[in-house]
mmCIF file of C-alpha atoms in Angstrom:
data_model
loop_
_atom_site.group_PDB
_atom_site.id
_atom_site.type_symbol
_atom_site.label_atom_id
_atom_site.label_comp_id
_atom_site.label_asym_id
_atom_site.label_seq_id
_atom_site.Cartn_x
_atom_site.Cartn_y
_atom_site.Cartn_z
ATOM 1 C CA UNK A 1 142.800 -76.327 -85.436
ATOM 2 C CA UNK A 2 143.488 -72.778 -86.538
ATOM 3 C CA UNK A 3 142.369 -71.576 -89.930
ATOM 4 C CA UNK A 4 142.013 -68.501 -92.089
ATOM 5 C CA UNK A 5 139.451 -68.010 -94.810
ATOM 6 C CA UNK A 6 139.509 -65.487 -97.571
ATOM 7 C CA UNK A 7 136.088 -65.982 -99.249
ATOM 8 C CA UNK A 8 136.827 -64.078 -102.430
ATOM 9 C CA UNK A 9 139.442 -65.330 -104.910
ATOM 10 C CA UNK A 10 139.266 -62.133 -106.844
ATOM 11 C CA UNK A 11 138.195 -58.598 -106.027
ATOM 12 C CA UNK A 12 137.753 -56.009 -108.719
ATOM 13 C CA UNK A 13 137.361 -52.321 -107.927
ATOM 14 C CA UNK A 14 137.551 -49.082 -109.849
ATOM 15 C CA UNK A 15 140.407 -46.644 -109.121
ATOM 16 C CA UNK A 16 139.340 -44.105 -106.553
ATOM 17 C CA UNK A 17 136.637 -46.275 -105.014
ATOM 18 C CA UNK A 18 136.968 -47.797 -101.631
ATOM 19 C CA UNK A 19 138.143 -51.422 -101.425
ATOM 20 C CA UNK A 20 137.600 -54.296 -98.975
ATOM 21 C CA UNK A 21 139.308 -57.633 -98.920
ATOM 22 C CA UNK A 22 137.731 -60.012 -96.506
ATOM 23 C CA UNK A 23 139.260 -62.397 -94.019
ATOM 24 C CA UNK A 24 137.776 -64.490 -91.307
ATOM 25 C CA UNK A 25 139.623 -66.735 -88.863
ATOM 26 C CA UNK A 26 139.287 -69.501 -86.413
ATOM 27 C CA UNK A 27 141.741 -69.853 -83.530
ATOM 28 C CA UNK A 28 141.992 -71.096 -79.956
ATOM 29 C CA UNK A 29 142.735 -68.280 -77.629
ATOM 30 C CA UNK A 30 143.638 -64.707 -78.585
ATOM 31 C CA UNK A 31 144.127 -64.117 -82.314
ATOM 32 C CA UNK A 32 147.116 -62.207 -83.639
ATOM 33 C CA UNK A 33 146.263 -61.190 -87.239
ATOM 34 C CA UNK A 34 148.336 -59.991 -90.026
ATOM 35 C CA UNK A 35 147.855 -58.818 -93.651
ATOM 36 C CA UNK A 36 150.592 -59.283 -96.315
ATOM 37 C CA UNK A 37 150.758 -58.162 -99.945
ATOM 38 C CA UNK A 38 152.566 -59.865 -102.816
ATOM 39 C CA UNK A 39 153.407 -58.122 -105.951
ATOM 40 C CA UNK A 40 154.320 -60.035 -109.061
ATOM 41 C CA UNK A 41 157.672 -61.851 -108.837
ATOM 42 C CA UNK A 42 158.171 -60.580 -105.284
ATOM 43 C CA UNK A 43 157.986 -62.046 -101.856
ATOM 44 C CA UNK A 44 155.295 -61.193 -99.405
ATOM 45 C CA UNK A 45 155.486 -57.810 -97.724
ATOM 46 C CA UNK A 46 154.004 -56.996 -94.348
ATOM 47 C CA UNK A 47 151.109 -54.423 -94.362
ATOM 48 C CA UNK A 48 149.685 -54.375 -90.862
ATOM 49 C CA UNK A 49 148.876 -56.450 -87.821
ATOM 50 C CA UNK A 50 146.425 -56.622 -84.899
ATOM 51 C CA UNK A 51 147.897 -57.819 -81.613
ATOM 52 C CA UNK A 52 145.707 -56.080 -79.016
ATOM 53 C CA UNK A 53 144.031 -52.727 -78.362
ATOM 54 C CA UNK A 54 142.266 -50.522 -80.884
ATOM 55 C CA UNK A 55 140.130 -52.575 -83.277
ATOM 56 C CA UNK A 56 141.045 -50.350 -86.227
ATOM 57 C CA UNK A 57 144.633 -50.861 -87.327
ATOM 58 C CA UNK A 58 146.426 -48.622 -89.717
ATOM 59 C CA UNK A 59 149.240 -49.874 -91.906
ATOM 60 C CA UNK A 60 151.383 -49.160 -94.845
ATOM 61 C CA UNK A 61 150.274 -47.573 -98.159
ATOM 62 C CA UNK A 62 147.068 -46.150 -96.682
ATOM 63 C CA UNK A 63 145.649 -49.557 -95.774
ATOM 64 C CA UNK A 64 143.749 -50.259 -92.557
ATOM 65 C CA UNK A 65 141.969 -53.260 -91.167
ATOM 66 C CA UNK A 66 139.205 -53.687 -88.617
ATOM 67 C CA UNK A 67 139.267 -56.485 -86.076
ATOM 68 C CA UNK A 68 135.882 -57.716 -85.161
ATOM 69 C CA UNK A 69 135.929 -60.358 -82.456
ATOM 70 C CA UNK A 70 132.259 -61.321 -82.549
ATOM 71 C CA UNK A 71 132.399 -61.932 -86.293
ATOM 72 C CA UNK A 72 135.894 -63.387 -86.158
ATOM 73 C CA UNK A 73 136.864 -61.125 -89.009
ATOM 74 C CA UNK A 74 139.775 -58.953 -89.908
ATOM 75 C CA UNK A 75 138.795 -57.210 -93.195
ATOM 76 C CA UNK A 76 141.454 -55.088 -95.077
ATOM 77 C CA UNK A 77 140.298 -51.669 -96.267
ATOM 78 C CA UNK A 78 141.482 -48.707 -98.191
ATOM 79 C CA UNK A 79 139.309 -45.524 -98.722
ATOM 80 C CA UNK A 80 140.477 -44.873 -102.251
ATOM 81 C CA UNK A 81 142.093 -47.624 -104.379
ATOM 82 C CA UNK A 82 145.066 -47.113 -106.743
ATOM 83 C CA UNK A 83 145.914 -49.126 -109.813
ATOM 84 C CA UNK A 84 149.240 -49.795 -108.044
ATOM 85 C CA UNK A 85 147.411 -51.609 -105.319
ATOM 86 C CA UNK A 86 146.667 -54.467 -107.721
ATOM 87 C CA UNK A 87 148.358 -57.508 -106.127
ATOM 88 C CA UNK A 88 147.676 -60.724 -104.199
ATOM 89 C CA UNK A 89 146.766 -60.164 -100.559
ATOM 90 C CA UNK A 90 147.121 -62.695 -97.746
ATOM 91 C CA UNK A 91 145.603 -62.748 -94.347
ATOM 92 C CA UNK A 92 147.411 -64.662 -91.680
ATOM 93 C CA UNK A 93 146.870 -65.634 -88.033
ATOM 94 C CA UNK A 94 149.584 -66.311 -85.481
ATOM 95 C CA UNK A 95 148.491 -69.223 -83.532
ATOM 96 C CA UNK A 96 149.522 -72.087 -81.238
ATOM 97 C CA UNK A 97 149.293 -75.251 -83.170
ATOM 98 C CA UNK A 98 151.085 -78.472 -83.707
ATOM 99 C CA UNK A 99 153.848 -76.540 -85.377
ATOM 100 C CA UNK A 100 154.510 -74.182 -82.519
ATOM 101 C CA UNK A 101 153.605 -70.540 -82.460
ATOM 102 C CA UNK A 102 153.576 -70.137 -86.215
ATOM 103 C CA UNK A 103 151.615 -68.436 -88.856
ATOM 104 C CA UNK A 104 148.630 -69.878 -90.723
ATOM 105 C CA UNK A 105 147.913 -68.173 -94.046
ATOM 106 C CA UNK A 106 144.792 -67.827 -96.010
ATOM 107 C CA UNK A 107 144.594 -68.822 -99.674
ATOM 108 C CA UNK A 108 144.985 -65.277 -100.899
ATOM 109 C CA UNK A 109 142.687 -62.744 -102.706
ATOM 110 C CA UNK A 110 143.696 -61.219 -105.926
ATOM 111 C CA UNK A 111 142.889 -57.474 -106.069
ATOM 112 C CA UNK A 112 142.524 -55.805 -109.417
ATOM 113 C CA UNK A 113 141.995 -52.079 -109.457
ATOM 114 C CA UNK A 114 140.779 -50.893 -112.819
ATOM 115 C CA UNK A 115 141.687 -47.428 -114.258
ATOM 116 C CA UNK B 1 162.877 -57.619 -98.567
ATOM 117 C CA UNK B 2 166.468 -57.282 -99.669
ATOM 118 C CA UNK B 3 167.625 -58.381 -96.321
ATOM 119 C CA UNK B 4 166.468 -61.871 -97.039
ATOM 120 C CA UNK B 5 168.008 -63.379 -100.089
ATOM 121 C CA UNK B 6 167.319 -66.736 -101.866
ATOM 122 C CA UNK B 7 169.319 -68.656 -104.352
ATOM 123 C CA UNK B 8 168.590 -69.679 -107.016
ATOM 124 C CA UNK B 9 165.683 -67.607 -108.130
ATOM 125 C CA UNK B 10 164.612 -70.058 -110.780
ATOM 126 C CA UNK B 11 165.437 -73.744 -111.224
ATOM 127 C CA UNK B 12 164.282 -76.384 -113.586
ATOM 128 C CA UNK B 13 165.244 -79.921 -112.665
ATOM 129 C CA UNK B 14 164.277 -83.477 -113.484
ATOM 130 C CA UNK B 15 162.463 -86.135 -111.425
ATOM 131 C CA UNK B 16 164.808 -87.820 -109.008
ATOM 132 C CA UNK B 17 167.460 -85.123 -108.813
ATOM 133 C CA UNK B 18 168.612 -83.660 -105.555
ATOM 134 C CA UNK B 19 168.037 -79.951 -105.221
ATOM 135 C CA UNK B 20 169.140 -77.380 -102.557
ATOM 136 C CA UNK B 21 167.578 -74.023 -102.100
ATOM 137 C CA UNK B 22 169.438 -71.513 -100.028
ATOM 138 C CA UNK B 23 168.346 -68.578 -97.819
ATOM 139 C CA UNK B 24 170.439 -65.970 -96.191
ATOM 140 C CA UNK B 25 169.380 -63.030 -93.960
ATOM 141 C CA UNK B 26 171.144 -59.969 -92.624
ATOM 142 C CA UNK B 27 168.342 -58.954 -90.340
ATOM 143 C CA UNK B 28 169.821 -60.680 -87.319
ATOM 144 C CA UNK B 29 166.574 -62.615 -86.671
ATOM 145 C CA UNK B 30 166.676 -65.921 -84.799
ATOM 146 C CA UNK B 31 163.722 -67.506 -86.470
ATOM 147 C CA UNK B 32 163.702 -68.788 -90.026
ATOM 148 C CA UNK B 33 161.010 -70.621 -92.108
ATOM 149 C CA UNK B 34 160.464 -72.327 -95.425
ATOM 150 C CA UNK B 35 157.172 -72.175 -97.158
ATOM 151 C CA UNK B 36 155.769 -73.367 -100.489
ATOM 152 C CA UNK B 37 153.131 -71.419 -102.376
ATOM 153 C CA UNK B 38 150.668 -73.095 -104.755
ATOM 154 C CA UNK B 39 147.908 -71.298 -106.503
ATOM 155 C CA UNK B 40 144.700 -71.176 -104.479
ATOM 156 C CA UNK B 41 146.442 -72.823 -101.429
ATOM 157 C CA UNK B 42 148.228 -69.860 -99.921
ATOM 158 C CA UNK B 43 151.503 -70.498 -98.107
ATOM 159 C CA UNK B 44 152.077 -73.902 -96.381
ATOM 160 C CA UNK B 45 154.826 -74.297 -93.846
ATOM 161 C CA UNK B 46 157.553 -76.892 -94.690
ATOM 162 C CA UNK B 47 160.061 -76.446 -91.912
ATOM 163 C CA UNK B 48 160.918 -73.883 -89.292
ATOM 164 C CA UNK B 49 163.879 -73.160 -87.043
ATOM 165 C CA UNK B 50 163.734 -71.025 -83.962
ATOM 166 C CA UNK B 51 167.503 -71.052 -83.515
ATOM 167 C CA UNK B 52 170.550 -72.904 -84.910
ATOM 168 C CA UNK B 53 169.873 -76.025 -82.773
ATOM 169 C CA UNK B 54 166.113 -76.026 -83.122
ATOM 170 C CA UNK B 55 164.553 -77.336 -86.324
ATOM 171 C CA UNK B 56 160.971 -78.513 -86.578
ATOM 172 C CA UNK B 57 158.653 -79.959 -89.219
ATOM 173 C CA UNK B 58 155.851 -77.998 -90.501
ATOM 174 C CA UNK B 59 152.637 -78.905 -92.154
ATOM 175 C CA UNK B 60 154.128 -80.522 -95.302
ATOM 176 C CA UNK B 61 157.668 -81.710 -94.501
ATOM 177 C CA UNK B 62 157.551 -85.107 -96.252
ATOM 178 C CA UNK B 63 160.063 -85.153 -99.152
ATOM 179 C CA UNK B 64 162.048 -82.158 -97.776
ATOM 180 C CA UNK B 65 164.882 -81.674 -95.353
ATOM 181 C CA UNK B 66 166.601 -78.622 -94.019
ATOM 182 C CA UNK B 67 169.842 -77.416 -92.500
ATOM 183 C CA UNK B 68 170.473 -74.395 -90.342
ATOM 184 C CA UNK B 69 174.144 -73.791 -91.033
ATOM 185 C CA UNK B 70 174.269 -70.599 -88.985
ATOM 186 C CA UNK B 71 171.830 -68.048 -87.556
ATOM 187 C CA UNK B 72 171.858 -66.331 -90.935
ATOM 188 C CA UNK B 73 171.567 -69.352 -93.192
ATOM 189 C CA UNK B 74 168.738 -71.827 -93.703
ATOM 190 C CA UNK B 75 168.787 -74.252 -96.636
ATOM 191 C CA UNK B 76 165.972 -76.473 -97.937
ATOM 192 C CA UNK B 77 166.733 -79.794 -99.729
ATOM 193 C CA UNK B 78 164.654 -81.918 -101.927
ATOM 194 C CA UNK B 79 166.389 -85.294 -101.788
ATOM 195 C CA UNK B 80 164.664 -86.721 -104.789
ATOM 196 C CA UNK B 81 162.532 -84.239 -106.573
ATOM 197 C CA UNK B 82 159.070 -85.157 -107.929
ATOM 198 C CA UNK B 83 156.796 -83.152 -110.233
ATOM 199 C CA UNK B 84 154.283 -82.236 -107.521
ATOM 200 C CA UNK B 85 157.022 -80.362 -105.740
ATOM 201 C CA UNK B 86 156.806 -77.815 -108.523
ATOM 202 C CA UNK B 87 155.993 -74.572 -106.717
ATOM 203 C CA UNK B 88 157.172 -71.282 -105.540
ATOM 204 C CA UNK B 89 159.300 -71.514 -102.438
ATOM 205 C CA UNK B 90 159.727 -68.688 -99.853
ATOM 206 C CA UNK B 91 162.075 -68.337 -96.978
ATOM 207 C CA UNK B 92 161.077 -65.969 -94.195
ATOM 208 C CA UNK B 93 162.528 -64.689 -90.933
ATOM 209 C CA UNK B 94 161.095 -63.284 -87.712
ATOM 210 C CA UNK B 95 162.491 -61.893 -84.510
ATOM 211 C CA UNK B 96 161.470 -63.504 -81.263
ATOM 212 C CA UNK B 97 162.542 -60.486 -79.195
ATOM 213 C CA UNK B 98 160.383 -57.602 -78.318
ATOM 214 C CA UNK B 99 156.695 -57.990 -79.169
ATOM 215 C CA UNK B 100 155.466 -61.553 -78.756
ATOM 216 C CA UNK B 101 154.256 -61.941 -82.255
ATOM 217 C CA UNK B 102 156.390 -60.056 -84.662
ATOM 218 C CA UNK B 103 155.689 -60.199 -88.377
ATOM 219 C CA UNK B 104 157.694 -62.212 -90.813
ATOM 220 C CA UNK B 105 160.048 -60.881 -93.526
ATOM 221 C CA UNK B 106 160.130 -62.834 -96.815
ATOM 222 C CA UNK B 107 162.701 -63.427 -99.448
ATOM 223 C CA UNK B 108 161.941 -62.980 -103.179
ATOM 224 C CA UNK B 109 161.107 -66.631 -103.733
ATOM 225 C CA UNK B 110 162.562 -69.506 -105.751
ATOM 226 C CA UNK B 111 160.451 -70.829 -108.603
ATOM 227 C CA UNK B 112 161.175 -74.562 -108.858
ATOM 228 C CA UNK B 113 160.012 -76.691 -111.744
ATOM 229 C CA UNK B 114 160.373 -80.426 -111.652
ATOM 230 C CA UNK B 115 159.970 -82.183 -114.985
#
């Protein structure tokens, strides 16, 4: 079965410092990996995805993520955090499972950027 | 994403009542999904539809039913609501054309409370 783990419920970082939000996955076959962000009282917004090719993927709002096949990880990063980055972040994998080619989401990581 | 709308945004109901949540999209996407979000559990798939005549159960379909009235409309029903269906419900869409694994676009969510 496919699964996504986000080992940290909460990540705190000071404004201006680099941030990392971790994600590891387990799938059969090629992984297609996604990051979404959820701001308060809003739906999820797409940030970036890895389908194939370059292991470093750049996305919206200055975020990037690095795909590491050997470690089955897809960590989200940003060189300099902003207070406005504070939100709930979800990693997701697109997988073949009993429910078709659908997304499996991690439990989410709450990022707090402190001024 | 304003192209995916959900009604109502908030609903409080009593145990045993029938509830319908509605989703409409103007993105022209063929695929639509219903998820529920619970703290610490991420998003779990309830039902999905790859086109008007194709409806499939997701991970947690018990107690729910859906109707795809048109390509742009996908409604979720709780036939007899129970308190553990209290959650945040999201509708999402995706496009099967083009890249094999396009990202999803989410509505703003419906907060449902069952007393």
